[in-house]
PDB file of C-alpha atoms in Angstrom:
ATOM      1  CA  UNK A   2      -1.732  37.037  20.709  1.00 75.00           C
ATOM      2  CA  UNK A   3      -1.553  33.122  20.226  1.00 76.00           C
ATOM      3  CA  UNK A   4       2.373  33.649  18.982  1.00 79.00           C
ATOM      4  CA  UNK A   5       3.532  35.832  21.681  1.00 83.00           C
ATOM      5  CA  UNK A   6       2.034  34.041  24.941  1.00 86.00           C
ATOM      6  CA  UNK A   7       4.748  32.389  25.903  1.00 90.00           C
ATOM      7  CA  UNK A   8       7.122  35.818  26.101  1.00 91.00           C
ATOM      8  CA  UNK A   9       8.330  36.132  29.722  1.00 92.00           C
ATOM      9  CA  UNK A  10       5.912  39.359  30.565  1.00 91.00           C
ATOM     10  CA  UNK A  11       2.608  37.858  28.735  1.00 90.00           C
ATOM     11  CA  UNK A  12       3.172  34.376  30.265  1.00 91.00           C
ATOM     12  CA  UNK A  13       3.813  35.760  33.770  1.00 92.00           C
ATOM     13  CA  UNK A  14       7.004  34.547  34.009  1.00 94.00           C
ATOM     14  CA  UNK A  15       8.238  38.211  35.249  1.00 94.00           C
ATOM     15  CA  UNK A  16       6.683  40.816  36.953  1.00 94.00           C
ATOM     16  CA  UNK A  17       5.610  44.373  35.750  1.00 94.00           C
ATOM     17  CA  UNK A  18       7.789  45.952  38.080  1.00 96.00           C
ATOM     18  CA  UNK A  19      10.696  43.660  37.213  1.00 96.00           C
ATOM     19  CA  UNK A  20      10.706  44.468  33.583  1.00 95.00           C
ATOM     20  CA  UNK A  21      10.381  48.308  34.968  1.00 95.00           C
ATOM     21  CA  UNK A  22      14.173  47.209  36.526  1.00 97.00           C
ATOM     22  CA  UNK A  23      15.368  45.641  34.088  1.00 96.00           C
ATOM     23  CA  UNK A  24      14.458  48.423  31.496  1.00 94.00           C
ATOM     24  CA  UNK A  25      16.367  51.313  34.283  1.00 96.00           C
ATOM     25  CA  UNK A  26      19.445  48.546  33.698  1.00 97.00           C
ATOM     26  CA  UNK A  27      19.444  48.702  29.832  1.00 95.00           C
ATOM     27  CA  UNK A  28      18.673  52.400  29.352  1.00 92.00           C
ATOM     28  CA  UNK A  29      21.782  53.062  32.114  1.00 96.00           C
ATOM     29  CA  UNK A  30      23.851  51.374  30.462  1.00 96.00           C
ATOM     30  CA  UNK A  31      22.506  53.073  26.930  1.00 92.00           C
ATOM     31  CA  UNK A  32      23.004  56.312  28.648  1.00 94.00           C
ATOM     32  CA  UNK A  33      26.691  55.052  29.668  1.00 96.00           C
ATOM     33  CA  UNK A  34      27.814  54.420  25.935  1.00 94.00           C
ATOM     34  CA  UNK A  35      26.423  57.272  24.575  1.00 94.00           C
ATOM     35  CA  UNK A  36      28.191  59.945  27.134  1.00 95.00           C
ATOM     36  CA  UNK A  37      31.312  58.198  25.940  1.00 96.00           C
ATOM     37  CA  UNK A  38      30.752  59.575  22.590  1.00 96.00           C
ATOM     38  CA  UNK A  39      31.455  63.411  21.103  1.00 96.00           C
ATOM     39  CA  UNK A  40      28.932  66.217  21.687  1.00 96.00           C
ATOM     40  CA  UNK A  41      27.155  66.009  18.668  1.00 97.00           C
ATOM     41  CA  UNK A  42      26.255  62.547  19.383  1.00 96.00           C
ATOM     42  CA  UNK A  43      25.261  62.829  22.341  1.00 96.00           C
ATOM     43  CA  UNK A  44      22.600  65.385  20.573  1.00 96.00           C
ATOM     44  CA  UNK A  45      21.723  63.560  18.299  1.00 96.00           C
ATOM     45  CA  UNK A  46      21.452  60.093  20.543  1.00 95.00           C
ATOM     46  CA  UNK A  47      19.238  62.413  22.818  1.00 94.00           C
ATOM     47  CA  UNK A  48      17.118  63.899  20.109  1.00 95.00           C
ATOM     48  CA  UNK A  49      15.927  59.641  19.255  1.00 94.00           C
ATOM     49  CA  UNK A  50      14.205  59.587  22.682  1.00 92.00           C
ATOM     50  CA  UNK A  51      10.888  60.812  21.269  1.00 93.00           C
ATOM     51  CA  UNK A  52      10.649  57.873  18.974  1.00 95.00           C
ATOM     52  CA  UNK A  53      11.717  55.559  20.623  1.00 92.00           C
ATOM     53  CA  UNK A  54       8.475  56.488  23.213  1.00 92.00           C
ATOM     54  CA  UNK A  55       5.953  57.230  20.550  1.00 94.00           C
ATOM     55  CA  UNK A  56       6.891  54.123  18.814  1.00 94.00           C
ATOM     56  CA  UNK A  57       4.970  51.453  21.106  1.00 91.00           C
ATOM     57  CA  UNK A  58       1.421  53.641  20.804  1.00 95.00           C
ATOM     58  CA  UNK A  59       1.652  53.960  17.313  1.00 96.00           C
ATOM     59  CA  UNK A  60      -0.314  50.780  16.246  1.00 94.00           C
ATOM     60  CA  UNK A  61      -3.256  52.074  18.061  1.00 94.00           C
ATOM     61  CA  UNK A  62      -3.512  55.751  16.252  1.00 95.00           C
ATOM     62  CA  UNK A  63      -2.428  54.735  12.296  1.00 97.00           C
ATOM     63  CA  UNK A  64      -1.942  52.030   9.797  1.00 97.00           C
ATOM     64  CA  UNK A  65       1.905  53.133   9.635  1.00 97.00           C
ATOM     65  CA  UNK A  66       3.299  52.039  13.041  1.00 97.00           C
ATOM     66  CA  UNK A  67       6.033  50.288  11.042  1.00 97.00           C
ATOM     67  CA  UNK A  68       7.342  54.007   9.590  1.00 98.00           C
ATOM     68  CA  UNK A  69       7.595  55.125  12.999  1.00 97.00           C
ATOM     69  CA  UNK A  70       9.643  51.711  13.853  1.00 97.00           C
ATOM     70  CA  UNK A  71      11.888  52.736  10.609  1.00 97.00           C
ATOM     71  CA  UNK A  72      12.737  56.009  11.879  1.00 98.00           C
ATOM     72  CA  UNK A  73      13.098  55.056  14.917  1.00 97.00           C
ATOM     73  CA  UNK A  74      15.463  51.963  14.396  1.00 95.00           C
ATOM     74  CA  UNK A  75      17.381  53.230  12.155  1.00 97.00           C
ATOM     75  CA  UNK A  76      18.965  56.119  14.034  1.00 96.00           C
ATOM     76  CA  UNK A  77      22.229  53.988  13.804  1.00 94.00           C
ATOM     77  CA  UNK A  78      22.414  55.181  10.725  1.00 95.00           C
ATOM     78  CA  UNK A  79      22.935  59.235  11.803  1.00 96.00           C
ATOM     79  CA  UNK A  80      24.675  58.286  14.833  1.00 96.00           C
ATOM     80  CA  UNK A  81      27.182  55.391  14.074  1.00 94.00           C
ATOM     81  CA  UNK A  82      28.259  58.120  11.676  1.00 95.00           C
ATOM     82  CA  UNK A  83      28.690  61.158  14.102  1.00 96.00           C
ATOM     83  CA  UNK A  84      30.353  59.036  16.781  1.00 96.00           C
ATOM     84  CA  UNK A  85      33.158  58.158  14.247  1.00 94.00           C
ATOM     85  CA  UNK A  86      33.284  61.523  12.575  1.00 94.00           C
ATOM     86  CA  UNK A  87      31.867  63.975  15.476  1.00 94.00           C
ATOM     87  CA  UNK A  88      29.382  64.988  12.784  1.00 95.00           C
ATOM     88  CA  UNK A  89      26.954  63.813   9.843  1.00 95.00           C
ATOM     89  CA  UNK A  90      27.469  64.039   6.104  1.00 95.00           C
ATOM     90  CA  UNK A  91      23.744  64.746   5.361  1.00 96.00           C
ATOM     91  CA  UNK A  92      24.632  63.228   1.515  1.00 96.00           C
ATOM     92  CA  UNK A  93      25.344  59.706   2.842  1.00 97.00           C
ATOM     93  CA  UNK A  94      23.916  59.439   6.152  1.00 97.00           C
ATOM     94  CA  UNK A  95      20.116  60.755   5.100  1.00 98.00           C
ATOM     95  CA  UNK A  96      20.216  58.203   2.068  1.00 98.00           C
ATOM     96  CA  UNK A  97      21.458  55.312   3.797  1.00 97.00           C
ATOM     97  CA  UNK A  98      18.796  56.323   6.813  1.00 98.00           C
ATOM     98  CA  UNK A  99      16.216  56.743   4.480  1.00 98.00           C
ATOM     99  CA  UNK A 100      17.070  53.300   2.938  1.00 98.00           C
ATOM    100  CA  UNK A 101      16.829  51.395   6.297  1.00 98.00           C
ATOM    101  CA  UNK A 102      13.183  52.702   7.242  1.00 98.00           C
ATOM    102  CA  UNK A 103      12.431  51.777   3.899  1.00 98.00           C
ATOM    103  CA  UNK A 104      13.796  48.071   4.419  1.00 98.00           C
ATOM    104  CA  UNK A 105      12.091  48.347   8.038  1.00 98.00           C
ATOM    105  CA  UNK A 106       8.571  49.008   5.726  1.00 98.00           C
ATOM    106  CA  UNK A 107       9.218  45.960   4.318  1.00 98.00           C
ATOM    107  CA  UNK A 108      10.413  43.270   6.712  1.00 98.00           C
ATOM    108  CA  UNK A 109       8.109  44.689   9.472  1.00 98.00           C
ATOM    109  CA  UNK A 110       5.386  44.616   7.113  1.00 98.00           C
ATOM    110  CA  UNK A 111       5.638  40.603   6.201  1.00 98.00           C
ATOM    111  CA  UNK A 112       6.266  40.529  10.640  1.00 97.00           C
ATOM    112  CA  UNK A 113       3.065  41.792  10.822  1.00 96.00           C
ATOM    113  CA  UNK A 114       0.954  39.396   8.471  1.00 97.00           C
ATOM    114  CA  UNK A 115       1.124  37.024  10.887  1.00 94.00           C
ATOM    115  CA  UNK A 116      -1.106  38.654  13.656  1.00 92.00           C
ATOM    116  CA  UNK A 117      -3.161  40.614  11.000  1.00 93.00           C
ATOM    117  CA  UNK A 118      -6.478  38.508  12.264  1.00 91.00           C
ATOM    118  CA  UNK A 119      -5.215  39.045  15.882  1.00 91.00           C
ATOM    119  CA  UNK A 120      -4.709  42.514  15.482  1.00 92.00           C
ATOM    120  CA  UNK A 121      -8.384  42.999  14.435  1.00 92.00           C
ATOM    121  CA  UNK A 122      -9.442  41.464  16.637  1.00 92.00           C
ATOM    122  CA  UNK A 123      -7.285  43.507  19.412  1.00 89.00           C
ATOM    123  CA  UNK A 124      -7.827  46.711  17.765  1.00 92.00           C
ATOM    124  CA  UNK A 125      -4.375  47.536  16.789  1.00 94.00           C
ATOM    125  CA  UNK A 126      -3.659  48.758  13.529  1.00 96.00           C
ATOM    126  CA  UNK A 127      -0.638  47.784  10.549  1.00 97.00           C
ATOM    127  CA  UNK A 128       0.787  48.470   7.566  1.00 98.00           C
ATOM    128  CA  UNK A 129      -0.739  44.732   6.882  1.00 97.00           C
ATOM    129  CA  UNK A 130      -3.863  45.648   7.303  1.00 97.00           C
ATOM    130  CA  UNK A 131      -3.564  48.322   5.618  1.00 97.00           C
ATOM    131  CA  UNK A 132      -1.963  47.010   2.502  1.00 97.00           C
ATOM    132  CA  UNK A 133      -4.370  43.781   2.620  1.00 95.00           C
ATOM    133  CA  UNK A 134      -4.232  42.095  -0.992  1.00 96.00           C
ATOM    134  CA  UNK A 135      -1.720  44.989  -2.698  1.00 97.00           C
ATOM    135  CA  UNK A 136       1.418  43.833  -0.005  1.00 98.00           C
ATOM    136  CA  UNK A 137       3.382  43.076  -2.404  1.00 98.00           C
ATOM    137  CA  UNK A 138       2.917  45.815  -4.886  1.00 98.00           C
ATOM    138  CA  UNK A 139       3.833  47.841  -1.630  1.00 98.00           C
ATOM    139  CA  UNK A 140       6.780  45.975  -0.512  1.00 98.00           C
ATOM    140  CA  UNK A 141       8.142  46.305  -4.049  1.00 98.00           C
ATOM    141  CA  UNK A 142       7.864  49.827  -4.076  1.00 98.00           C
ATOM    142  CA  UNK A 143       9.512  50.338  -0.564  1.00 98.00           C
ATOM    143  CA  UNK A 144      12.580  47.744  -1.870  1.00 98.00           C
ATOM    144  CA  UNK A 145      13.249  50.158  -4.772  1.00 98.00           C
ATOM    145  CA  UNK A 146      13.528  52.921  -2.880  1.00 98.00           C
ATOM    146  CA  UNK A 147      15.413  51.067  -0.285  1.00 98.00           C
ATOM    147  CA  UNK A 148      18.156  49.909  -3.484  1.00 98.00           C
ATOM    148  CA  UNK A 149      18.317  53.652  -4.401  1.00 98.00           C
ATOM    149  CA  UNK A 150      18.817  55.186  -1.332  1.00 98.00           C
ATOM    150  CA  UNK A 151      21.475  52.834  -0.642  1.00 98.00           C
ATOM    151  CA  UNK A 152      22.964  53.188  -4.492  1.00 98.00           C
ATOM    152  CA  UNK A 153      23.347  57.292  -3.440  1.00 98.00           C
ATOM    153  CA  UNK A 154      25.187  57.097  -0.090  1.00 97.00           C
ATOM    154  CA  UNK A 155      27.515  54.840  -1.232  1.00 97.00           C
ATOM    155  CA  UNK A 156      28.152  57.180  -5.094  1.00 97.00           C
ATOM    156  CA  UNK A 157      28.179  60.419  -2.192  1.00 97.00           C
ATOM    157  CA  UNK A 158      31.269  57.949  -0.618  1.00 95.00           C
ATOM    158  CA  UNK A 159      32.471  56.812  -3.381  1.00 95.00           C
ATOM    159  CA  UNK A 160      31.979  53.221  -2.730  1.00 97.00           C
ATOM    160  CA  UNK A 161      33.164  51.055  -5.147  1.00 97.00           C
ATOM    161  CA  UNK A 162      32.311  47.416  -6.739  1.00 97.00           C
ATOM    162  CA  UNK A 163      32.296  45.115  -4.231  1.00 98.00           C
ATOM    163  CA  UNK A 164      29.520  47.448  -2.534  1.00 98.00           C
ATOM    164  CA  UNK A 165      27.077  47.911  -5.744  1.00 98.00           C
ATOM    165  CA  UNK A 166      27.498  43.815  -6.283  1.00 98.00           C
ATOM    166  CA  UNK A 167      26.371  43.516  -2.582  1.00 98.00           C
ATOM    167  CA  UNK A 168      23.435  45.933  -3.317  1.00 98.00           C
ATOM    168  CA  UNK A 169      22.656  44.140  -6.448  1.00 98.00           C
ATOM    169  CA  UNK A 170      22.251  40.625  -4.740  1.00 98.00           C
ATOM    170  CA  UNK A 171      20.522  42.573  -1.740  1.00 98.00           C
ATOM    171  CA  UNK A 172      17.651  43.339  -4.711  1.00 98.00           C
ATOM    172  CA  UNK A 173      17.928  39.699  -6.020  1.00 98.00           C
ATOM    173  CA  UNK A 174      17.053  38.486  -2.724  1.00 98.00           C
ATOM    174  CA  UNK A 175      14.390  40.860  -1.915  1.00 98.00           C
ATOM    175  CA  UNK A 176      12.812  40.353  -5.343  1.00 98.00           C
ATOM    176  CA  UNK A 177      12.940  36.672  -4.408  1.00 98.00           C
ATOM    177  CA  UNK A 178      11.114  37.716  -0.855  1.00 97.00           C
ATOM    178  CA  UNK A 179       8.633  39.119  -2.196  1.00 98.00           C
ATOM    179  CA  UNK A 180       7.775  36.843  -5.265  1.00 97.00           C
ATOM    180  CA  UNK A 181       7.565  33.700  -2.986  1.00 97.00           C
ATOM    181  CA  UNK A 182       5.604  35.613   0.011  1.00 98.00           C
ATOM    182  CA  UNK A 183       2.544  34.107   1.337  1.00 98.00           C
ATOM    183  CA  UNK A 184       0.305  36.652   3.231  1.00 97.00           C
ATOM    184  CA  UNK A 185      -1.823  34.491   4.297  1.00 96.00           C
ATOM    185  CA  UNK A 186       0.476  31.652   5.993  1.00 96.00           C
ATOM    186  CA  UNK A 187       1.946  32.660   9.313  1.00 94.00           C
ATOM    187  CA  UNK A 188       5.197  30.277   9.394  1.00 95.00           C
ATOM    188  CA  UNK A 189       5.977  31.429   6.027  1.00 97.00           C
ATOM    189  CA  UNK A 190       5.993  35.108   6.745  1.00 97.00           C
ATOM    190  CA  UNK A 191       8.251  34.317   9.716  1.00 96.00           C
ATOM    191  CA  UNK A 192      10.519  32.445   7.304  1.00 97.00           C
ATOM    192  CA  UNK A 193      10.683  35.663   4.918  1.00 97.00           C
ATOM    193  CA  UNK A 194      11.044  38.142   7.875  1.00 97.00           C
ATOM    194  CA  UNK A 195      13.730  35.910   8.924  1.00 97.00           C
ATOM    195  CA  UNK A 196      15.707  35.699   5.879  1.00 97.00           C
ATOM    196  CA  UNK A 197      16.370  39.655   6.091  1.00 97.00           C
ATOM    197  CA  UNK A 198      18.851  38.978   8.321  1.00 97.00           C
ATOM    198  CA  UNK A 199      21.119  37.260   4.974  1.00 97.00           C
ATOM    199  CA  UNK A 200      19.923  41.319   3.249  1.00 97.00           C
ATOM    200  CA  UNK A 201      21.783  42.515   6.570  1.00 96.00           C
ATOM    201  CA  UNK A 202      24.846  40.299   6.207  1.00 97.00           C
ATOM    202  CA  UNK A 203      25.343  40.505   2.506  1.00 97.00           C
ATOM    203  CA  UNK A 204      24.910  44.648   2.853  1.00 97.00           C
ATOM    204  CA  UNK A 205      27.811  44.872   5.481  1.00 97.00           C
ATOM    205  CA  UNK A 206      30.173  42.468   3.618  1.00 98.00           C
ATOM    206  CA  UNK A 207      29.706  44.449   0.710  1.00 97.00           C
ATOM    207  CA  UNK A 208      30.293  47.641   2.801  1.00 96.00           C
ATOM    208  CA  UNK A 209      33.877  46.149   4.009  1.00 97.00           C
ATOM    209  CA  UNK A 210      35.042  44.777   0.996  1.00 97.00           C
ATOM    210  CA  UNK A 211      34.033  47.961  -0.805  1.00 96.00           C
ATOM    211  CA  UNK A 212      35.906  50.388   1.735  1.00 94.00           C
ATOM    212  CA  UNK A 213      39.206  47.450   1.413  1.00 93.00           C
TER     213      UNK A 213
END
């Protein structure tokens, strides 16, 4: 598409077979971190593989590519976990994993308004197209499920104030998202996908001064 021509593979600028090398180099490293972990990671970093290769042909068999991009990049969630404790606590790790693919739904969502026409074009299917005129309806939906799942691992580890005031302002600013969205302009769905990155930092601050 129009925004992506200018990435090193589209343009050219790299070969097939070097991004075939330079993808060996990433995943050996990958594979070096993760045999530095316990057992049970290792599992569990192992048992990711299949979504992380069924993720890239998802667009072109359903509308919900961007649930298979939330389970898949979210896997931190199990496995930061497990590599700290040498196992998961189901009642904080599945909520808090459950919460990222929902906050995946939504930022990859607004991503994926800007190529909608593209994408039809292409063949390639999205929750954007999918959602059409009732986005936000959706993405307001996946946000409150996103706030809960993240209110219940943090009461099943006993988090405490600082963590539900980060949570609180994470809803303000999603609310904000999706109240000022505009589906149908490309810069400013960049601008909102963007901003998730402020969701991300306010989250985590609230997660260390919480645990302090």
């Amino acid at each position: 598409v129009v925004r992506t021509a200018s990435r090193p593979l589209a343009a050219g600028d790299i070969s097939t077979f070097q991004s075939f090398v330079f993808l060996g180099g990433q995943l050996s490293l990958a594979l070096c971190v993760l045999l530095c972990l316990n057992y049970y990671s290792i599992i569990l970093g192992a048992a990711s593989l299949s979504l992380v290769i069924t993720y890239p042909l998802m667009k072109r068999i359903t509308y919900w590519p961007q649930l298979v991009l939330g389970l898949t990049f979210n896997w931190g969630a199990l496995l930061g976990w497990s590599a700290i404790r040498g196992s998961c606590e189901w009642g904080v790790c599945l909520p808090l994993y459950f919460a990222g693919v929902m906050w995946t739904l939504v930022y990859d969502t607004i991503y994926a308004h800007q190529d909608k026409r593209d994408d039809v074009i292409i063949g390639v299917k999205s929750t954007a197209l999918h959602f059409k005129e009732d986005t936000k309806q959706w993405l307001s939906g996946f946000s409150l499920a996103m706030l809960l799942g993240l209110c219940t691992a943090g009461m099943n580890c006993n988090q405490t104030f600082p963590y539900y005031s980060a949570v609180a302002a994470v809803g303000a600013h999603l609310a904000h998202q999706i109240y000022t969205l505009d589906i149908d302009k490309p810069e400013d769905c960049w601008k909102k996908f963007a901003s998730n990155r402020t969701v991300g930092v306010l989250l985590f601050v609230g997660i260390v001064l919480g645990n302090l």
